[in-house]
Short mmCIF file of C-alpha atoms in Angstrom, two decimals:
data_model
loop_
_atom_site.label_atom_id
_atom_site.label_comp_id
_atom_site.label_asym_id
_atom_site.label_seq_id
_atom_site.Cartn_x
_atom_site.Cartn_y
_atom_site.Cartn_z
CA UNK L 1 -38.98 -29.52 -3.99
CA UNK L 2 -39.92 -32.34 -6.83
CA UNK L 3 -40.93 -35.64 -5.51
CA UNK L 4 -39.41 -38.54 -7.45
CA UNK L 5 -40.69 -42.30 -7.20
CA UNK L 6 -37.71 -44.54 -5.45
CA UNK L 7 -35.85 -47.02 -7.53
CA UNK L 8 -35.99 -50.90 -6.43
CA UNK L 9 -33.01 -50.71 -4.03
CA UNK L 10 -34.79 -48.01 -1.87
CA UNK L 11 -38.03 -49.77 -1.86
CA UNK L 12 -36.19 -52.89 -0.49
CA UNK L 13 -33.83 -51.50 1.86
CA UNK L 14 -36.90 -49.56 3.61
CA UNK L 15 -39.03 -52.75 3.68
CA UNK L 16 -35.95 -53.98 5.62
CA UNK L 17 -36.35 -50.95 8.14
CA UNK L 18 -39.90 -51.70 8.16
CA UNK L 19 -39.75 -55.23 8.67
CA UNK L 20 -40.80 -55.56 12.58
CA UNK L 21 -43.43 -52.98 11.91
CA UNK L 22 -46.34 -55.58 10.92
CA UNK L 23 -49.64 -55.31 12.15
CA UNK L 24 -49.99 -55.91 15.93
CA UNK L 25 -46.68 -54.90 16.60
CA UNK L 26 -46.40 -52.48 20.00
CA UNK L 27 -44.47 -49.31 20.47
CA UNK L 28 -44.10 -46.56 22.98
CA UNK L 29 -45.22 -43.07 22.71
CA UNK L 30 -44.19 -39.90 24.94
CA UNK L 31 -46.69 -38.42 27.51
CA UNK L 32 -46.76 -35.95 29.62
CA UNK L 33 -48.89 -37.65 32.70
CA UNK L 34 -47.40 -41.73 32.26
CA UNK L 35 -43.88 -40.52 30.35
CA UNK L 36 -44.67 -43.65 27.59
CA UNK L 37 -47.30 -45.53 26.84
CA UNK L 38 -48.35 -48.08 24.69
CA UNK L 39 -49.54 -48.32 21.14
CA UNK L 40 -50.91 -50.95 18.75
CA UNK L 41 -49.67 -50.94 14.83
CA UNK L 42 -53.31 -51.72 13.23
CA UNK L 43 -52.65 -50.73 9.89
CA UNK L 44 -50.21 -50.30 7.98
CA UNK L 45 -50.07 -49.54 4.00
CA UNK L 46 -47.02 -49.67 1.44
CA UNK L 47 -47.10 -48.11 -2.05
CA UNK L 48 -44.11 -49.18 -3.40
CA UNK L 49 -44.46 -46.86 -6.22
CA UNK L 50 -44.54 -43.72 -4.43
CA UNK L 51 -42.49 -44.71 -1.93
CA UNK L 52 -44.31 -44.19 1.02
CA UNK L 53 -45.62 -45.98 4.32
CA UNK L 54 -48.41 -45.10 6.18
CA UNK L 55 -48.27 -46.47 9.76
CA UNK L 56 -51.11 -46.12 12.12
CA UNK L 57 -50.93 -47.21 15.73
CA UNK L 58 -54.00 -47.06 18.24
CA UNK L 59 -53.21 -46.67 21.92
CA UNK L 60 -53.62 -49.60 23.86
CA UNK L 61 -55.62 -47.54 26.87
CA UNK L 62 -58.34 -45.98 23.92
CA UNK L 63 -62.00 -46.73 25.03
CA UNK L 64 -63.55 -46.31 22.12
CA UNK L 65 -62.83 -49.61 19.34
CA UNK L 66 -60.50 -49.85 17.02
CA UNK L 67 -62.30 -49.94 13.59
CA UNK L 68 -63.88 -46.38 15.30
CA UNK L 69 -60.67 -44.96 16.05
CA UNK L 70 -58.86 -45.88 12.34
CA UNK L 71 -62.42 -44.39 10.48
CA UNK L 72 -61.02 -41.61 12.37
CA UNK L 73 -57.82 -41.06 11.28
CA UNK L 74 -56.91 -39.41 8.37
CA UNK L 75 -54.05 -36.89 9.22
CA UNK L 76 -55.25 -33.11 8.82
CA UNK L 77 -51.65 -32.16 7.17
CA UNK L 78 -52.93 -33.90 3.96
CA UNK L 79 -55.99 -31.74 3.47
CA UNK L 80 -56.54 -28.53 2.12
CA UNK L 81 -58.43 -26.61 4.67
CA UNK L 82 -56.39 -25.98 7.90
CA UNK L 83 -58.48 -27.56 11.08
CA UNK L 84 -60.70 -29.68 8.46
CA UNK L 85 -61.03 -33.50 9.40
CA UNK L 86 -62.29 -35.83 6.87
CA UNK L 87 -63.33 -39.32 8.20
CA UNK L 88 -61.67 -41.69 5.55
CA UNK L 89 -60.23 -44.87 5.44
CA UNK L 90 -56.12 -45.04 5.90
CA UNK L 91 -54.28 -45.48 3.03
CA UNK L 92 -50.66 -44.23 1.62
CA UNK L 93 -50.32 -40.48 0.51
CA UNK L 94 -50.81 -39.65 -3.07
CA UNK L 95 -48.15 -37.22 -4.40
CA UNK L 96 -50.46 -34.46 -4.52
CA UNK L 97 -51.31 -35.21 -0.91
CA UNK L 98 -47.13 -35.27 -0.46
CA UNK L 99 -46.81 -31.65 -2.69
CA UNK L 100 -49.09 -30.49 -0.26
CA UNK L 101 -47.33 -31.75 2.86
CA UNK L 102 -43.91 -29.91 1.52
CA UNK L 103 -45.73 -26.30 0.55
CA UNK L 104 -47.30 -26.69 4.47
CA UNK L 105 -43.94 -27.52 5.79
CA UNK L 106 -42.66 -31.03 7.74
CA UNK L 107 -44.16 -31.94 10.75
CA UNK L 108 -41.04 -33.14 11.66
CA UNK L 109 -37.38 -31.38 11.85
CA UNK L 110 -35.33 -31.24 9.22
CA UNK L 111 -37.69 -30.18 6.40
CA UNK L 112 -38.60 -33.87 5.74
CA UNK L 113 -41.68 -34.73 3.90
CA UNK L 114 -42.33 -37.48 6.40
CA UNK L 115 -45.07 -36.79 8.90
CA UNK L 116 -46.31 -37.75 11.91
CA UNK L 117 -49.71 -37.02 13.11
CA UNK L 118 -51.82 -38.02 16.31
CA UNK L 119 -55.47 -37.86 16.31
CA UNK L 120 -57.74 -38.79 19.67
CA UNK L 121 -55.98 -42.21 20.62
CA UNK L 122 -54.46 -42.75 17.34
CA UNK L 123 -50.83 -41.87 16.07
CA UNK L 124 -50.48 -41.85 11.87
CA UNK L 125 -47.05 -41.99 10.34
CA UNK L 126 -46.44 -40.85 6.36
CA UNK L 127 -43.07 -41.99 5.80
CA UNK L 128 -41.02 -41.07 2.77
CA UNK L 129 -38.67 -44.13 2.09
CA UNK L 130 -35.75 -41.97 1.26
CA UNK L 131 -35.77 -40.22 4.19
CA UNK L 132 -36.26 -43.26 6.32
CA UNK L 133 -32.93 -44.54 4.87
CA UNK L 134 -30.87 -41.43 5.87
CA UNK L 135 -28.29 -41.94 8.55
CA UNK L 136 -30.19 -42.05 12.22
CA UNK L 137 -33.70 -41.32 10.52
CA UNK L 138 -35.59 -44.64 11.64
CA UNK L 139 -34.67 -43.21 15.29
CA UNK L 140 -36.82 -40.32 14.32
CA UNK L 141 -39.24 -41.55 12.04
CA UNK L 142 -40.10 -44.26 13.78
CA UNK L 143 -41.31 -44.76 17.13
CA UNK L 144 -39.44 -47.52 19.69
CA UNK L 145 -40.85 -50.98 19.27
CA UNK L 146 -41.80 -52.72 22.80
CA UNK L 147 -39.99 -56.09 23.68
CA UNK L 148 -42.21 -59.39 23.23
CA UNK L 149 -44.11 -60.02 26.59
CA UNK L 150 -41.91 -62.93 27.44
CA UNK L 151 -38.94 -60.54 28.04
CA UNK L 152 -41.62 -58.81 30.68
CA UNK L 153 -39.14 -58.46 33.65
CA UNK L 154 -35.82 -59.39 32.90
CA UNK L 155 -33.28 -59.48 35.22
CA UNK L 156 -30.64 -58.32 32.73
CA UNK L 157 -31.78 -55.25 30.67
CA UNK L 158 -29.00 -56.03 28.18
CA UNK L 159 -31.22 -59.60 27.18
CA UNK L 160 -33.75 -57.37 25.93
CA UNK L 161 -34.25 -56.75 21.91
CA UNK L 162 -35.50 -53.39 22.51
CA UNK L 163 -33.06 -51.28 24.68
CA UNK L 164 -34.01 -47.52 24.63
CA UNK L 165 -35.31 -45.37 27.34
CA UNK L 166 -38.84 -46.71 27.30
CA UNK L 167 -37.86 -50.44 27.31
CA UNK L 168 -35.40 -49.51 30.19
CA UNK L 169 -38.29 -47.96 32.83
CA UNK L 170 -40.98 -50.40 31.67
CA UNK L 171 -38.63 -53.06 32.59
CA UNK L 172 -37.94 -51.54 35.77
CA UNK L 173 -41.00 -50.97 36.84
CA UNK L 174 -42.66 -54.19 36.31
CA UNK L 175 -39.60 -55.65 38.44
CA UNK L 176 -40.36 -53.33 40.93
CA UNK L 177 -43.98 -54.18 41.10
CA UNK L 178 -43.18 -57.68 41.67
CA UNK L 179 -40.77 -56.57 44.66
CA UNK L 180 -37.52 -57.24 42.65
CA UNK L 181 -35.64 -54.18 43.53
CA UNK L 182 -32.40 -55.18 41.83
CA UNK L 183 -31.89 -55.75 38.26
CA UNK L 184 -28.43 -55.96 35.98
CA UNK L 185 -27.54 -54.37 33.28
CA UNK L 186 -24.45 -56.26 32.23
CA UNK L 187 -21.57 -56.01 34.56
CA UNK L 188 -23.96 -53.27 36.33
CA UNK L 189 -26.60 -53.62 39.18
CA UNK L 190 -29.89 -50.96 39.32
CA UNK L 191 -31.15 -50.84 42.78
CA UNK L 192 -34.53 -49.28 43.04
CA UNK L 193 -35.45 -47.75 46.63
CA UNK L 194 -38.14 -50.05 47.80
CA UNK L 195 -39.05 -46.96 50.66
CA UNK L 196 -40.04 -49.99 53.09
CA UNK L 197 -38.73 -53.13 55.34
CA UNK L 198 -37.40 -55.90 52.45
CA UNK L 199 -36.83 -59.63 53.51
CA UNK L 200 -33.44 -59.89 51.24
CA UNK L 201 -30.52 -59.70 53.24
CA UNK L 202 -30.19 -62.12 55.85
CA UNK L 203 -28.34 -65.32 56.58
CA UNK L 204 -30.21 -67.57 54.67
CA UNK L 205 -30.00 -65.38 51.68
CA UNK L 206 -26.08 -64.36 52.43
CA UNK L 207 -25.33 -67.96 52.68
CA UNK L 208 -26.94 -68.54 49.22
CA UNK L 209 -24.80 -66.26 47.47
CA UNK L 210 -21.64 -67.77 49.16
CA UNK L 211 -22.55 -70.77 48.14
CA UNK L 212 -22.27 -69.82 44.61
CA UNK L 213 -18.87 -70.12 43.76
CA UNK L 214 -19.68 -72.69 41.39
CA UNK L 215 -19.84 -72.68 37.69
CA UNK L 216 -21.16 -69.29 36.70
CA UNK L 217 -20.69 -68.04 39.77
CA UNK L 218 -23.02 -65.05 41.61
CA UNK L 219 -23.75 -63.86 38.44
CA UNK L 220 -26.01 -66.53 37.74
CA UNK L 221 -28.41 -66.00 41.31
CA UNK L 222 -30.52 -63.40 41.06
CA UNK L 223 -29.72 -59.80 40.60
CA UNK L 224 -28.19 -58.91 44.15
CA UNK L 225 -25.94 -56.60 46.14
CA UNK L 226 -24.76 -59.65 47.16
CA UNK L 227 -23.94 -61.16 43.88
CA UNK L 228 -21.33 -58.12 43.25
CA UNK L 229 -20.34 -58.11 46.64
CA UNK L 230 -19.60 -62.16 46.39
CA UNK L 231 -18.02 -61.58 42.84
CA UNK L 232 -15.46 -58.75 44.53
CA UNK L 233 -14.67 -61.15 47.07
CA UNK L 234 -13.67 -63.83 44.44
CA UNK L 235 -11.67 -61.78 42.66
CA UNK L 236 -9.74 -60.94 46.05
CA UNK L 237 -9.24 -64.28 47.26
CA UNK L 238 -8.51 -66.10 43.41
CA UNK L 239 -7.05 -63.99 41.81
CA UNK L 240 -4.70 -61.63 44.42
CA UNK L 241 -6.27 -58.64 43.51
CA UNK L 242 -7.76 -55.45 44.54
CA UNK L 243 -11.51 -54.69 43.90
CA UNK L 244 -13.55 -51.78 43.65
CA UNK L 245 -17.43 -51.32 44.03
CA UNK L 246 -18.60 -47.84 43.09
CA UNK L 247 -22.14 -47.28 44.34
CA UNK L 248 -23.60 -43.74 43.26
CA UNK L 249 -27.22 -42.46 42.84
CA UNK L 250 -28.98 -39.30 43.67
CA UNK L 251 -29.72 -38.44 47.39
CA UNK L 252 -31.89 -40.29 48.81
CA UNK L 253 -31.27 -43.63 46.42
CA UNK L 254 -29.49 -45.59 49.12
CA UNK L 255 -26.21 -45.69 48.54
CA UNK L 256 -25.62 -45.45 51.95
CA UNK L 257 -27.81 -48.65 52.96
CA UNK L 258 -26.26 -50.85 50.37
CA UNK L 259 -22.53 -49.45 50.73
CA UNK L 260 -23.34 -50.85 54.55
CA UNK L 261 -24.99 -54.45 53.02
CA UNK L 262 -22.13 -54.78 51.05
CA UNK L 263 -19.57 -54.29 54.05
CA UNK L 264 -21.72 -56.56 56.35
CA UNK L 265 -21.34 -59.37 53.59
CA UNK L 266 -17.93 -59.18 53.35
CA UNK L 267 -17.42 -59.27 57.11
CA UNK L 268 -19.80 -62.45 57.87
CA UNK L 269 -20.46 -64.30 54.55
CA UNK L 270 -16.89 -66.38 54.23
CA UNK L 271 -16.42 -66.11 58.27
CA UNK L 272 -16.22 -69.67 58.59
CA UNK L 273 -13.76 -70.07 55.17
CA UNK L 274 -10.69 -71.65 56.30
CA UNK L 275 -8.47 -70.25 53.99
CA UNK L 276 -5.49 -67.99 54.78
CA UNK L 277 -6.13 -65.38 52.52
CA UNK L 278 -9.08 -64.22 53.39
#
């Protein structure tokens, strides 16, 4: 395989790919005890000649400092010696480095030249812009970028920049740390299990979601089973038609509970509405 240096267009349409991925910028990382964690971008080099990025994140949970961990981390694909480490500062891949990488074999799938490479608490990426630009490779190349902190616990997933499967159960769970069991995702409501006694579905709080036939409706109150059970009952009464709520999980979700929460609203909420229909 001959490496040849990219022409302008490639160098700019990869910078474009690259764009979010400045220094400082978080992303997630598989493992096997947390599922994903977090990582740091603390360096990251572009030789425009070559073509190539190097990307190195440090793990936001590493003890040890940063400057210690990136002295570190110089990927062991681009030396000679199998097992050999050399301490070096990061920097982009020469093209004999890259020969190198393609008589070894990818590290990834698909024979690419584009590697990724983790060492102690630090991940190092040595991305081919080529490759980046072929159809679904940033998925692969690339690891998920995390949402900006103020998106921390939104009560619609679909608000968030980021939506993949790590942005998804991070979300979730730091609603479910704060007790906030329900969340949307668009027309959709996740309930999470709280596996105790929750204060969320008395009068007070049945009343509030009757009351919010305004502008906007339930759907702007908080994420509820009440807010799609209130939205159901809208459609019923306004609009002379038939509704359906599906409610499915696994066993032991409680689908049971909220099919009966839902049923108790619609029996009490609008028992006072004098309105014929109903």
């Amino acid at each position: 395989m001959l490496f040849a240096a990219p022409d302008s267009q490639t160098v700019a349409q990869a910078l474009k790919v690259l764009e979010h991925y400045t220094r400082g910028a978080k992303a997630w990382f598989e493992d096997e005890e947390q599922a994903w964690i977090k990582a740091t971008l603390e360096q990251r080099t572009d030789d425009t000649a070559l073509g190539v990025a190097r990307l190195v994140f440090v793990r936001d949970s590493a003890t040890s400092t940063t400057a210690q961990l990136i002295a570190q981390t110089t990927p062991m694909a681009l030396h000679g010696e199998a097992g050999r480490r050399r301490r070096a500062s990061v920097r982009a891949a020469t093209a004999d480095e890259l020969k190198r990488v393609v008589a070894r074999g990818s590290r990834l799938t698909g024979g690419r030249i584009s590697s990724r490479t983790q060492v102690d608490a630090s991940y190092v990426f040595d991305i081919l812009f080529s490759e980046l630009l072929e159809k679904g490779a940033d998925a692969e190349l690339l690891p998920p970028l995390c949402n900006p902190a103020i998106l921390d616990s939104a009560a619609d997933l679909t608000t968030l920049s980021y939506l993949h499967e790590p942005a998804v159960l991070y979300n979730l769970r730091r609603r479910y740390e704060r007790h906030d069991i329900y969340t949307y995702s668009g027309v959709v409501l996740v309930a999470m299990n709280p596996f105790s006694p929750v204060a969320l579905y008395g009068a007070d709080e049945m009343a509030r979601y009757a009351r919010s036939s305004g502008a906007g409706g339930a759907a702007t109150a908080d994420p509820h089973l009440f807010a799609i059970a209130e939205n159901a009952y809208r459609g019923m009464v306004n609009n002379s038609r038939n509704q359906t709520i599906i409610v499915y999980g696994e066993s032991g979700s409680g689908k049971t509970t909220s099919a009966k929460y839902i049923m108790r609203y619609f029996a009490q909420a609008h028992h006072a509405d004098a309105n014929d229909v109903q």
